[in-house]
CSV table of C-alpha atoms in Angstrom, one decimal:
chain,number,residue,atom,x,y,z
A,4,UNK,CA,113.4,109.2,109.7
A,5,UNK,CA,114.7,109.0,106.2
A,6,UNK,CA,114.1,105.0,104.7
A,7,UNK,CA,118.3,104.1,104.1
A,8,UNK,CA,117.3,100.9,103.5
A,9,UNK,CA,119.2,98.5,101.3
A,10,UNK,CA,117.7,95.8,99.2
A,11,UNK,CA,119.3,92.5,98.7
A,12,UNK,CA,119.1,91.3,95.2
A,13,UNK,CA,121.8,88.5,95.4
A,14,UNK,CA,124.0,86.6,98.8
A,15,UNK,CA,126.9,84.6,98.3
A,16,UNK,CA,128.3,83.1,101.2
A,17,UNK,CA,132.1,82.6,100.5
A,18,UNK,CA,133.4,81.0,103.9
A,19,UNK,CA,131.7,79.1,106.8
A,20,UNK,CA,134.0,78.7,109.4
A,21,UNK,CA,133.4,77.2,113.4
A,22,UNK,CA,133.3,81.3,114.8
A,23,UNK,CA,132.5,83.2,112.0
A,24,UNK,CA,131.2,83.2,108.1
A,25,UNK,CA,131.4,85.6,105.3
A,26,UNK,CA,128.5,86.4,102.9
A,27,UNK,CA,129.1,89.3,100.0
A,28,UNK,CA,125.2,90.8,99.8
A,29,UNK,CA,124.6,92.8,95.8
A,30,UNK,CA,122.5,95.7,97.2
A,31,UNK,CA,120.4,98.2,95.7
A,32,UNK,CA,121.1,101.9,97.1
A,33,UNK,CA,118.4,104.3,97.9
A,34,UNK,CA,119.3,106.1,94.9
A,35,UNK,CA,118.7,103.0,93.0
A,36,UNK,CA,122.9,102.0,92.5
A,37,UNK,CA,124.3,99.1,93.2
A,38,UNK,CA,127.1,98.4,95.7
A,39,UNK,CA,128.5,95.7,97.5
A,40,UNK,CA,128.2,94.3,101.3
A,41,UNK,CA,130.8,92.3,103.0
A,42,UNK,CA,129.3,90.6,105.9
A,43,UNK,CA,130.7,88.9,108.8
A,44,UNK,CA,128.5,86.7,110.4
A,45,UNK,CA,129.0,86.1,113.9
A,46,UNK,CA,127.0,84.2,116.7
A,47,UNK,CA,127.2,86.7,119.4
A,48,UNK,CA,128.8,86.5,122.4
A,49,UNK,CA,128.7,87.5,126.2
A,50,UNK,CA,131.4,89.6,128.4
A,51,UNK,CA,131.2,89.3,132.1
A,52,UNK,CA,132.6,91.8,134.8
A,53,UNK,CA,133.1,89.5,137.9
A,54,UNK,CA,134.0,91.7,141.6
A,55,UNK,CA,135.6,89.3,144.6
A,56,UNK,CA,134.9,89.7,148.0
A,57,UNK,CA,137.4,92.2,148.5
A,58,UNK,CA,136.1,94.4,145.4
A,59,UNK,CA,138.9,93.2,142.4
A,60,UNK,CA,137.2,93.1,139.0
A,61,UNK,CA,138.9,89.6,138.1
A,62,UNK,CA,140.0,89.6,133.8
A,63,UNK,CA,142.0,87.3,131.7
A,64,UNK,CA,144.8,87.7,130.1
A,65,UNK,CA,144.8,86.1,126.5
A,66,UNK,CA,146.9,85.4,123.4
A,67,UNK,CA,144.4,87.1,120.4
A,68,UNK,CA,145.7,86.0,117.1
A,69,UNK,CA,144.0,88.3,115.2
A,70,UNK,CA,146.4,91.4,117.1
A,71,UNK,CA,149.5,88.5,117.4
A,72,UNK,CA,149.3,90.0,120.9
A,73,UNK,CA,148.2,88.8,124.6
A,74,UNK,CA,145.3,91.5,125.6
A,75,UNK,CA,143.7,92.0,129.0
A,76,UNK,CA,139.9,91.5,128.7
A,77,UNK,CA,137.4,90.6,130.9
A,78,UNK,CA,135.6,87.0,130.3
A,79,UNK,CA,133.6,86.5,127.5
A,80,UNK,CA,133.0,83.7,125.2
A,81,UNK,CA,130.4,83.2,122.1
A,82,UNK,CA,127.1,81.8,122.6
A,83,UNK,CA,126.7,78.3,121.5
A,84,UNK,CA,123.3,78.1,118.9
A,85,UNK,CA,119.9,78.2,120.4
A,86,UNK,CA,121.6,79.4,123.9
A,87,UNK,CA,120.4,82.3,126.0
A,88,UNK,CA,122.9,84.7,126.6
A,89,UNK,CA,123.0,84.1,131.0
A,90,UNK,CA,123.8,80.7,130.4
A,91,UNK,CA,126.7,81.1,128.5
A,92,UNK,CA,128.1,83.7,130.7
A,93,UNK,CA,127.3,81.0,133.8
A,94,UNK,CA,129.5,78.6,131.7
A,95,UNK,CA,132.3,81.3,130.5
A,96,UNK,CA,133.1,82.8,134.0
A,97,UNK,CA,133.5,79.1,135.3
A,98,UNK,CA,135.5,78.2,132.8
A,99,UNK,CA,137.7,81.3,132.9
A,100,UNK,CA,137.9,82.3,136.0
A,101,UNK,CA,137.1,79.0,138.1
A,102,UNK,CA,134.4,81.3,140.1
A,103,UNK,CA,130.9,80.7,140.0
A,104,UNK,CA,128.1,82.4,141.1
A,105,UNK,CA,124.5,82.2,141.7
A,106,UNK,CA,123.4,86.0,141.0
A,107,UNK,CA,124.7,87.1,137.4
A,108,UNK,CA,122.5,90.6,136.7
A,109,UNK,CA,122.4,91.9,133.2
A,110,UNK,CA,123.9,94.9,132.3
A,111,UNK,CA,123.4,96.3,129.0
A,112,UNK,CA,124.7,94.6,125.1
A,113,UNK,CA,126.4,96.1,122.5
A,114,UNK,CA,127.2,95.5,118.4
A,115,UNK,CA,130.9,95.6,117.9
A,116,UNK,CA,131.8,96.4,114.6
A,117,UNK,CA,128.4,97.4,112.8
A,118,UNK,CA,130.5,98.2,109.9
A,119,UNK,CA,130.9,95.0,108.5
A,120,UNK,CA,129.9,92.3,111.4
A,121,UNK,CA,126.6,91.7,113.3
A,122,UNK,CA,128.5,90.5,116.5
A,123,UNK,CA,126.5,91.4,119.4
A,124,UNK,CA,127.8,91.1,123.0
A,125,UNK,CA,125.3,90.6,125.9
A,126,UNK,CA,127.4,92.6,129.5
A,127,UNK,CA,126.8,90.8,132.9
A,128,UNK,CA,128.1,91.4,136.4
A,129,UNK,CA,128.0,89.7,139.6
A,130,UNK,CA,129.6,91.1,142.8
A,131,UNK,CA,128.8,87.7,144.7
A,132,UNK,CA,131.5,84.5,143.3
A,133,UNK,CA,132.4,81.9,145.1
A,134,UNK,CA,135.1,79.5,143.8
A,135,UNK,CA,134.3,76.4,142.3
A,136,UNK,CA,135.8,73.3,144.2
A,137,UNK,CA,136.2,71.6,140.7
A,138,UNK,CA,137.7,73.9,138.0
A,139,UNK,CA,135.9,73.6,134.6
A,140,UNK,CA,138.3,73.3,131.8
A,141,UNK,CA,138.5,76.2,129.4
A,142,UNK,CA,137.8,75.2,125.5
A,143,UNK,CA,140.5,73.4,124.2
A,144,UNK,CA,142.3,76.1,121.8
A,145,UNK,CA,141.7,78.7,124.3
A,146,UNK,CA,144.5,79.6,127.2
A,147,UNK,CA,143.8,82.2,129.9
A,148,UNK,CA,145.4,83.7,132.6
A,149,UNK,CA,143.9,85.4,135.7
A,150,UNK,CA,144.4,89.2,137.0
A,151,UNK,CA,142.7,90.8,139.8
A,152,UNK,CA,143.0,94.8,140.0
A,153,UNK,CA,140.7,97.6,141.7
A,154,UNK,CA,138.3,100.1,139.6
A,155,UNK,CA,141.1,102.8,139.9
A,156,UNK,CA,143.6,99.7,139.1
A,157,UNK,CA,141.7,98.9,135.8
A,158,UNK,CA,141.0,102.6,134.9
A,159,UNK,CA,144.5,103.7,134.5
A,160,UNK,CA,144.8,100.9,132.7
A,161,UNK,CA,142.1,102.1,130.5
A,162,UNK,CA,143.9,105.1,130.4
A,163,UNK,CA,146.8,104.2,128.9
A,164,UNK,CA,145.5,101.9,126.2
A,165,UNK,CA,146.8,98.9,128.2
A,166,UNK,CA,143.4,98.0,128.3
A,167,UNK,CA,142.6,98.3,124.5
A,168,UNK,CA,139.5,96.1,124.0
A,169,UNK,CA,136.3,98.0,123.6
A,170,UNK,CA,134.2,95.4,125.5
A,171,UNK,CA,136.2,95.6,128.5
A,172,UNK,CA,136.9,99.5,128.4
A,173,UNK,CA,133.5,100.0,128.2
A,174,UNK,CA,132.2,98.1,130.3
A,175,UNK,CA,134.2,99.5,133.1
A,176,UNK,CA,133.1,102.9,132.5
A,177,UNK,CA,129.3,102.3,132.3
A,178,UNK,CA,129.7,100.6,135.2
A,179,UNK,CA,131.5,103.3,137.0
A,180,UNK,CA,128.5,105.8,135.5
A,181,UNK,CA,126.2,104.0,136.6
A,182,UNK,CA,127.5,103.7,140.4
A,183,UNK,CA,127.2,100.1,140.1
A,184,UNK,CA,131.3,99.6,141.2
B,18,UNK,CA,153.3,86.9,132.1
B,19,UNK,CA,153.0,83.2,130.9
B,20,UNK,CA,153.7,83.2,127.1
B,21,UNK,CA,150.5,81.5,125.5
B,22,UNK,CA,151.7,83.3,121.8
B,23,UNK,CA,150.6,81.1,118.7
B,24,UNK,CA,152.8,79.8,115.9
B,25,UNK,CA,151.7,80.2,112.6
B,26,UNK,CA,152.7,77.3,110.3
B,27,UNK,CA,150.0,78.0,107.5
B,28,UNK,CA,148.1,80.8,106.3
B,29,UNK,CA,145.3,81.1,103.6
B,30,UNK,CA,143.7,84.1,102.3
B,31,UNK,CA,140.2,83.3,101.3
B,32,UNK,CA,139.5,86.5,100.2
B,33,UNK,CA,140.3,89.8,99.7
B,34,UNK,CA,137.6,92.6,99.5
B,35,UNK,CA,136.8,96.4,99.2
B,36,UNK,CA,136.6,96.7,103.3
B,37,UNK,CA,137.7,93.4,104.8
B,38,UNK,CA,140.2,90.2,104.1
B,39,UNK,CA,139.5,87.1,105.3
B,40,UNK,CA,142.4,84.7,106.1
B,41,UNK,CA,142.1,81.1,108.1
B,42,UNK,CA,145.4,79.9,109.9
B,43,UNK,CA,146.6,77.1,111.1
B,44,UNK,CA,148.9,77.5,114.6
B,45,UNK,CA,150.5,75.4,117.3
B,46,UNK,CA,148.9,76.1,120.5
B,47,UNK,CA,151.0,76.4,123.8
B,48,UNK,CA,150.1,73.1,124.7
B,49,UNK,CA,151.5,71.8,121.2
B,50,UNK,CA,148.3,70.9,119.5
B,51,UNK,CA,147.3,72.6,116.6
B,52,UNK,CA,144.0,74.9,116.1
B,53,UNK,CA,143.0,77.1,113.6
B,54,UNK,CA,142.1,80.3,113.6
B,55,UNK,CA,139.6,82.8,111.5
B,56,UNK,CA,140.6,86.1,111.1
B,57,UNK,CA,139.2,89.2,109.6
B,58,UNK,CA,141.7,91.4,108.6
B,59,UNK,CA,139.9,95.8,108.8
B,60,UNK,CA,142.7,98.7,107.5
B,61,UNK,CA,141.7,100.6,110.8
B,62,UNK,CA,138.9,103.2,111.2
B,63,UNK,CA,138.6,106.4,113.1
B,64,UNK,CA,135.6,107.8,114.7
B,65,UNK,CA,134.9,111.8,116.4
B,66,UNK,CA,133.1,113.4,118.8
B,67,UNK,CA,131.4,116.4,117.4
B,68,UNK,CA,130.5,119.0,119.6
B,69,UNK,CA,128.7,122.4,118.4
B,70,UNK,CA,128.7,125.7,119.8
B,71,UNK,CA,125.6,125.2,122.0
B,72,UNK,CA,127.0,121.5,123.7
B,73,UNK,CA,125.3,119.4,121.3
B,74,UNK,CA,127.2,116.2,119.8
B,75,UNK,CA,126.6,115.7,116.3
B,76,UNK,CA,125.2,112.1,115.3
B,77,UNK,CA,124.9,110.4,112.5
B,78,UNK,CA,122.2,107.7,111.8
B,79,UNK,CA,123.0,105.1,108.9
B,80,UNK,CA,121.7,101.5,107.8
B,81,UNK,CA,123.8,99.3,108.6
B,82,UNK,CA,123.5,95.7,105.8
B,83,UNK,CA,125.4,93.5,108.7
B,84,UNK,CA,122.4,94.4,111.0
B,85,UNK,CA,119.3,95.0,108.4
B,86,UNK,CA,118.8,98.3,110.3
B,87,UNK,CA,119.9,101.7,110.9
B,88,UNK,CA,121.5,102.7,113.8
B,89,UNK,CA,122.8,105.9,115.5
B,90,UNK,CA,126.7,106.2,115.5
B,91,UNK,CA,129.3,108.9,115.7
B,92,UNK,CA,130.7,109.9,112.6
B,93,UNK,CA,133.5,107.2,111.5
B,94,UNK,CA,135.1,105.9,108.5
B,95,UNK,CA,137.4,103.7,107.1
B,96,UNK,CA,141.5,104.5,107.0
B,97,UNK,CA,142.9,104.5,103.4
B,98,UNK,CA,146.2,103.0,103.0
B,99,UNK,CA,149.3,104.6,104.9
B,100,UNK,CA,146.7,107.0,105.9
B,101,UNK,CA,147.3,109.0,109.1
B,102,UNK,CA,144.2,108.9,111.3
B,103,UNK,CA,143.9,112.4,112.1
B,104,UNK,CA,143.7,112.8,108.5
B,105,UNK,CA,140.8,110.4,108.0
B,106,UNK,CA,139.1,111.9,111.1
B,107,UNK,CA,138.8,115.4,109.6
B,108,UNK,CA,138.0,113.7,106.1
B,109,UNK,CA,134.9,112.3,107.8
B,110,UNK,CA,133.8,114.9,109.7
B,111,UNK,CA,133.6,116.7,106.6
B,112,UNK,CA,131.5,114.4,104.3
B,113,UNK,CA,129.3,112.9,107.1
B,114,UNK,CA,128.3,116.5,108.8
B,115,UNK,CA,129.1,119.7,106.8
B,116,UNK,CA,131.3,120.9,109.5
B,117,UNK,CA,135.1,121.5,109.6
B,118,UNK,CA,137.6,121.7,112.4
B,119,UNK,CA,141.3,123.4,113.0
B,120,UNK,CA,141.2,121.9,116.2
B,121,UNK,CA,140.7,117.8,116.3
B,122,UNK,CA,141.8,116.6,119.5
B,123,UNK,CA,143.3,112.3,119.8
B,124,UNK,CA,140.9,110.9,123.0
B,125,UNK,CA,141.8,107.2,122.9
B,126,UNK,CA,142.0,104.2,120.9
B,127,UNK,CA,140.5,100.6,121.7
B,128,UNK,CA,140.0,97.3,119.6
B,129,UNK,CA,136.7,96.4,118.6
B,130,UNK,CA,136.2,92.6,118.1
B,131,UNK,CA,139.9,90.8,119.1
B,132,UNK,CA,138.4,87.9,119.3
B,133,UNK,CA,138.3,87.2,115.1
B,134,UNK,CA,139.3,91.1,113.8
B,135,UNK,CA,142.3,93.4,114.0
B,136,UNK,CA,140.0,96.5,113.7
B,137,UNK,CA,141.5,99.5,115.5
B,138,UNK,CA,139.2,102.6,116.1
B,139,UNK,CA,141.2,105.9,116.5
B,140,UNK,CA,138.6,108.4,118.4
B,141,UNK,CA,139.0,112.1,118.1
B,142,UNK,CA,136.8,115.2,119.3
B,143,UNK,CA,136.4,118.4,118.7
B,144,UNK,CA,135.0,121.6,120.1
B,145,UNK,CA,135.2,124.2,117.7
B,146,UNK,CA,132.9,123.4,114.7
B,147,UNK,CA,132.7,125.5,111.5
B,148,UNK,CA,129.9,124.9,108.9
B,149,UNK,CA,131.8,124.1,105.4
B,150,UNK,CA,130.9,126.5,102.7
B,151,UNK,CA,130.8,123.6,100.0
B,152,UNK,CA,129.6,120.9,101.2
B,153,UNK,CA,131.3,117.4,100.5
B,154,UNK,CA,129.8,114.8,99.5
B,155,UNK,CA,129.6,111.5,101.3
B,156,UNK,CA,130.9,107.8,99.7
B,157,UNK,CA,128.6,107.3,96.9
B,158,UNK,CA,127.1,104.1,99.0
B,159,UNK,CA,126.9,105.9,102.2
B,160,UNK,CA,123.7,107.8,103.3
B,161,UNK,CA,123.3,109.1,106.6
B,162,UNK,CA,120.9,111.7,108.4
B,163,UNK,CA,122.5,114.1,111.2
B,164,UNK,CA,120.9,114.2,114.3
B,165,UNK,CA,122.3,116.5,117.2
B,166,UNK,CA,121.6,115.2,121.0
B,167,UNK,CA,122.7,116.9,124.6
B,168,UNK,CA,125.1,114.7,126.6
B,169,UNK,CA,122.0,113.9,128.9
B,170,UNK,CA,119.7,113.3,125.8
B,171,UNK,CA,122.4,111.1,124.3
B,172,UNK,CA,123.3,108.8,127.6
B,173,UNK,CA,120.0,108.2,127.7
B,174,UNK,CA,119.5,106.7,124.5
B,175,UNK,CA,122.8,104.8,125.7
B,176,UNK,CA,120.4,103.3,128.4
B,177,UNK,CA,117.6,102.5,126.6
B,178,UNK,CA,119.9,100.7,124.0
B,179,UNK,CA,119.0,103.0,121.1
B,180,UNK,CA,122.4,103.9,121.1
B,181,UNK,CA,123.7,100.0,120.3
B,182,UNK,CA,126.6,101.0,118.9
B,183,UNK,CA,129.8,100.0,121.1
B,184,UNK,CA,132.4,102.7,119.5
B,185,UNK,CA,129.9,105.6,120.2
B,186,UNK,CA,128.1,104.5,123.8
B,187,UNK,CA,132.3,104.3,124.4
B,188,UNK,CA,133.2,107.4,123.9
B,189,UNK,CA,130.5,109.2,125.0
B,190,UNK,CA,131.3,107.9,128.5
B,191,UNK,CA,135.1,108.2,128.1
B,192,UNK,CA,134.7,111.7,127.5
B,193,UNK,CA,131.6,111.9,130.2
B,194,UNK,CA,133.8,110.4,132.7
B,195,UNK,CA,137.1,112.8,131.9
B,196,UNK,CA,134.9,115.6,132.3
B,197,UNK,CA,135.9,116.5,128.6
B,198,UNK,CA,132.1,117.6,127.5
């Protein structure tokens, strides 16, 4: 394979914020040009697909500021530093959803925008919850409500772009591929 | 469907770039305390699903700065302003694989990051490939390197997690699972 490889000759980091920070990277081409990178920093993040009982894939509905729009998604949250990625999804799906469970399998991850952020999202599923007897609170910016629909529920929804967040699409449909729904 | 929408009552732009804007607000949350919010505004993107005579998808593999490596993706680019997407799809095709198109079919569309980016990936596919007679040439800071997989070579790689990229492991099962290739 062909080296594409860019060289970073100067990094200025221009915002550090509590999710995300911005560093503008001078980089020399393989051709020997210069060009700038913008670069969002992000801390990753984990996405859970959590099946009841009775076979409902369990999502939350949430207000996304960035869209000025409430999306369905299924839970996720980013991972706090230093933390592996099945303890945060533990912590996210009983804050969320007010299940827990004690067999969370992993499922596959996934960058999100290579473009222009390093976000990486770790998938997990669990098909055995039980419901907490005292509710976590969700962060305190951060309002969600619950849905419960079928895979044929959720896929029509997927269908029409009423589920429009890549995460959650997706991981419906490898999980559907896979037979693991 | 309980309204949890966010009121902005200020906004600050702390920068604007070639690809990406990055703006921090400050907004009342439904509870009435305040938050703020970082927020990477992208002008959209499209990405296609090449597919050549002989059932092979069409692949490109490109260094990505935000990761320090280079990845395999689906051809994809950026939308210039008031641009329609279908218009940026066949734009892309062109530079990033020598081929043309009269026939570029809309699959879906899906959010990639909602959580801090308004990034909206239009995905298109096509069937009929023709090589172009003049080749165009890429952005001058792109480089990529073709690479043409079966389906079955291709969700493999999905698998394994060589194929890390969420906006092609997507549609490569969205179309799988439509029975499209």
């Amino acid at each position: 394979m062909t080296n594409f490889e860019e060289k970073t000759f100067h990094s200025e980091t221009i915002f550090n914020g509590k999710v995300i920070s911005l560093q503008v990277d001078d980089v020399s081409l393989p051709d020997g040009k210069t060009s700038k990178r913008e670069l969002v920093k992000h801390p990753g993040a984990v996405a859970i697909i959590p099946v009841t009982e009775d076979n409902k894939i369990v999502f939350v509905k949430q207000y996304r500021k960035a869209l000025e729009k409430t999306i369905i998604e299924i839970p996720a949250g980013k991972l706090e530093p230093g933390e592996k990625p099945a303890i945060t999804a533990l912590r996210e799906l009983q804050e969320e959803t007010g299940y827990t469970t004690e067999h969370l399998t992993y499922v596959t991850s996934f960058y999100t925008s290579p473009g222009f952020a390093d976000e990486i999202i770790y998938l997990y599923q669990t098909q055995s919850l039980s419901k907490l007897e005292q509710p976590l609170e969700t962060d305190e910016d951060e309002f969600v409500e619950l849905m419960e629909l079928t895979m044929e529920e959720a896929e029509a929804l997927v269908e029409s772009e009423e589920i429009h967040d890549a995460k959650t699409a997706y991981a419906l449909l490898y999980l559907k591929l896979k037979g693991l729904l």
